[in-house]
mmCIF file of C-alpha atoms in Angstrom:
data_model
loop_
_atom_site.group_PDB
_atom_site.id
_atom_site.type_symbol
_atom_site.label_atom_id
_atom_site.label_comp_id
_atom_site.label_asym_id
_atom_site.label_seq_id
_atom_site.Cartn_x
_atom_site.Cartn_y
_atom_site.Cartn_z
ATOM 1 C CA UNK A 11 0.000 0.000 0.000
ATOM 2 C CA UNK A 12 1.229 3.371 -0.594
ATOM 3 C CA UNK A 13 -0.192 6.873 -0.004
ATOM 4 C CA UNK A 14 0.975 9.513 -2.397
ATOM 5 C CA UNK A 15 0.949 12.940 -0.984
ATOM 6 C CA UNK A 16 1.094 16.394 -2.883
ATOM 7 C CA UNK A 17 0.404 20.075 -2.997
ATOM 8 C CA UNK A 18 2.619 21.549 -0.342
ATOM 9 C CA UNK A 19 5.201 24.687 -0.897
ATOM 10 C CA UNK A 20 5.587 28.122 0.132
ATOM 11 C CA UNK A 21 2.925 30.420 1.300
ATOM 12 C CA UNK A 22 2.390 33.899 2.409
ATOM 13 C CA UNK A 23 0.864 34.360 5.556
ATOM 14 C CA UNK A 24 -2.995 34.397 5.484
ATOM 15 C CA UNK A 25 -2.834 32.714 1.916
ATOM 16 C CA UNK A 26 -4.415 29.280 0.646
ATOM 17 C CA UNK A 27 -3.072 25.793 -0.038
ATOM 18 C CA UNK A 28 -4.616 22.379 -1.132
ATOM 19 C CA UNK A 29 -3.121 19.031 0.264
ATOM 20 C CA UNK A 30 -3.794 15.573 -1.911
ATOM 21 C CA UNK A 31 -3.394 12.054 -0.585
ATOM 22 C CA UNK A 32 -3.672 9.025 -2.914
ATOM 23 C CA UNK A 33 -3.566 5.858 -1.686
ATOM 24 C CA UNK A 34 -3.243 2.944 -4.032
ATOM 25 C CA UNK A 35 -1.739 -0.678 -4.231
ATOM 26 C CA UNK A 36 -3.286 -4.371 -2.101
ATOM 27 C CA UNK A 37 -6.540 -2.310 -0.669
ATOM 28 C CA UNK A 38 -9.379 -4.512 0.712
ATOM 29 C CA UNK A 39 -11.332 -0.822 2.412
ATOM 30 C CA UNK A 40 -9.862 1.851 4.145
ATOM 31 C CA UNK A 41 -11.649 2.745 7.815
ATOM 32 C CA UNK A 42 -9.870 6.497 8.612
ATOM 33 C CA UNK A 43 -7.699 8.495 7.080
ATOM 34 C CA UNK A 44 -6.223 11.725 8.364
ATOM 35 C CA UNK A 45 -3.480 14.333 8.060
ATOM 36 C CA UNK A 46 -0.976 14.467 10.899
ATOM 37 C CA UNK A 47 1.916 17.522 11.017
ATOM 38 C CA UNK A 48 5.091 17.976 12.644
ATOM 39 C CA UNK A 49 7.487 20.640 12.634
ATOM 40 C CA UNK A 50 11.015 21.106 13.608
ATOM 41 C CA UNK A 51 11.688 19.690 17.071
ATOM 42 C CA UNK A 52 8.229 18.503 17.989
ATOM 43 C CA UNK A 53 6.358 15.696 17.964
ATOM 44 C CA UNK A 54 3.521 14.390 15.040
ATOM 45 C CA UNK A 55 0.130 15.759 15.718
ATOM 46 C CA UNK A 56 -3.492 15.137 14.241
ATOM 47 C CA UNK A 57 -4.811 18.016 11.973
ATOM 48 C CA UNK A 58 -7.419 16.496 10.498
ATOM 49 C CA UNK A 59 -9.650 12.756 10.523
ATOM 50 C CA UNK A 60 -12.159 11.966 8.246
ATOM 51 C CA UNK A 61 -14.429 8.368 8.490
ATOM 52 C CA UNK A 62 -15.106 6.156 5.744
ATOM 53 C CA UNK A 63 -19.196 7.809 6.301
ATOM 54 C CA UNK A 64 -17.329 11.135 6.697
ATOM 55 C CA UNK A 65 -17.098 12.435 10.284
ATOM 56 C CA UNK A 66 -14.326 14.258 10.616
ATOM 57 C CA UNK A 67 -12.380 16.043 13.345
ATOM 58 C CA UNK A 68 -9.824 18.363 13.660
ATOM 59 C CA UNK A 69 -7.416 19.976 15.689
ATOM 60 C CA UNK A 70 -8.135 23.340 17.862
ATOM 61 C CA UNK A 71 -5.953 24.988 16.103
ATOM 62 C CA UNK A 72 -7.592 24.291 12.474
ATOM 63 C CA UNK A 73 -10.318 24.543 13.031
ATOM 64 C CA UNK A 74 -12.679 26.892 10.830
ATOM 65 C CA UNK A 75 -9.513 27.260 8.523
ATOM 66 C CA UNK A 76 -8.773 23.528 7.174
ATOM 67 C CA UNK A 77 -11.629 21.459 5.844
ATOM 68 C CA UNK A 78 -10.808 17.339 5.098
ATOM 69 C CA UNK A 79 -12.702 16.263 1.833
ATOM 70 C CA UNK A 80 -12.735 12.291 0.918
ATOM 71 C CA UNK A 81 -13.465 10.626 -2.251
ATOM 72 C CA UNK A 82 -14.134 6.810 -1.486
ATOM 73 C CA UNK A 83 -13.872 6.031 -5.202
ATOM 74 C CA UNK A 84 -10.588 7.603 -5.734
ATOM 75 C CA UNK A 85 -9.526 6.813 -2.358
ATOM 76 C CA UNK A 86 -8.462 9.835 -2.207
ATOM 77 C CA UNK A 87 -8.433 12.581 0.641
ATOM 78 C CA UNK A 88 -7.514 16.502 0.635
ATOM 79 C CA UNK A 89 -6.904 18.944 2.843
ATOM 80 C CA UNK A 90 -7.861 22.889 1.901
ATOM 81 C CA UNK A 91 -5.971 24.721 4.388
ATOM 82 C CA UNK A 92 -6.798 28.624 4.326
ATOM 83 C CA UNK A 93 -6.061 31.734 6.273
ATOM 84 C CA UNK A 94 -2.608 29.945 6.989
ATOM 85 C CA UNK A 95 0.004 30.873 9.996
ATOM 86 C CA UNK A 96 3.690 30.646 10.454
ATOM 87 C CA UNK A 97 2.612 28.395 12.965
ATOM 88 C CA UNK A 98 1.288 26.091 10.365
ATOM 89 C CA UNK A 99 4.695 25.363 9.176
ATOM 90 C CA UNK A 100 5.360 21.405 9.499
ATOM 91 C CA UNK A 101 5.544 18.724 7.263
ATOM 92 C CA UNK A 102 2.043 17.202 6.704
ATOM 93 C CA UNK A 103 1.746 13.555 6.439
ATOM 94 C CA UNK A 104 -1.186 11.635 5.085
ATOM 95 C CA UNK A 105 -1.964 8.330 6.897
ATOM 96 C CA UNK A 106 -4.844 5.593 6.065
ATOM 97 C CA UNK A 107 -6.143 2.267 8.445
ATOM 98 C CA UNK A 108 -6.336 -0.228 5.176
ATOM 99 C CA UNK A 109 -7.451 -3.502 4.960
ATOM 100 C CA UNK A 110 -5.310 -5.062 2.985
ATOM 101 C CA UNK A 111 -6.260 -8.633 3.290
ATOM 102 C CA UNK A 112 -10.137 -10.081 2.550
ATOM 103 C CA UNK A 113 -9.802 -12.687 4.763
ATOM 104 C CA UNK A 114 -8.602 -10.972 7.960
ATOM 105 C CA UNK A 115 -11.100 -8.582 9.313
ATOM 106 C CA UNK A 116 -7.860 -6.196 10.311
ATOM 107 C CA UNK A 117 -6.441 -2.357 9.479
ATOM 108 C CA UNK A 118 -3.206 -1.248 9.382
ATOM 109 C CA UNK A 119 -1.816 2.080 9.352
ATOM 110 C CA UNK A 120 0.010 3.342 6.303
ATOM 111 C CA UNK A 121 2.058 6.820 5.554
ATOM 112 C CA UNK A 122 2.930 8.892 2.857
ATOM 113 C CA UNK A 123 5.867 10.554 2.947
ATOM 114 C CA UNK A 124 5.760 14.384 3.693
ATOM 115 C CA UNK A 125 5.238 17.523 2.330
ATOM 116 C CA UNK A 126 6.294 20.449 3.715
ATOM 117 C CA UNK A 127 4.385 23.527 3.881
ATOM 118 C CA UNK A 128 6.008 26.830 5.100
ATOM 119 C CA UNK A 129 3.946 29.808 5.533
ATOM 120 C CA UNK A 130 5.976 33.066 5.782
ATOM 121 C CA UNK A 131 5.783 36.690 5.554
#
């Protein structure tokens, strides 16, 4: 299984920016997926969850600027991220619970690999 993340860069402060995760490869379902962060020196946090029915949740700090979309089909998940802070700087990481696997009722967590986003003056 791999997850395929894209649309980070550089960003002005208060500006706009659109994160994609695909995942694709041995996938059964996928339960949750989400967008975690971390930046320099600190430890991975949630930004965003969003169900296979689509409840999501989000972090304090996002909240009312980042909305997580999902499209089952594509199995696919984004991340519009607006009104964006220097505090927003991390890299974001996309991670999925698949069932890889038919026969075993089970989910495992998978990761993309990063994209950084810096927001700046």
């Amino acid at each position: 299984v791999q997850l395929q993340a894209s649309g980070g860069g550089w960003v002005q402060v208060g500006g706009s920016l659109k994160l994609s995760c695909a995942a694709s490869g041995s996938i059964v379902s996928i339960n949750s997926m989400a967008w975690y962060r971390q930046a320099p020196g600190k430890q991975r946090d949630l930004v965003a969850a969003i169900t296979s029915t689509g409840r999501t949740d989000y972090a304090t700090s996002v909240k009312g600027r980042f909305t997580i979309s999902r499209d089952n089909s594509k199995r696919t998940i984004d991340l519009e991220m607006k009104s964006l802070k220097p505090e927003d700087t991390a890299v974001y990481y996309c991670t999925a619970e698949v069932m890889t696997r038919s026969d075993v009722a089970y989910y495992t967590a998978f990761w993309g690999q990063g994209t950084q986003v810096t927001v700046s003056s």
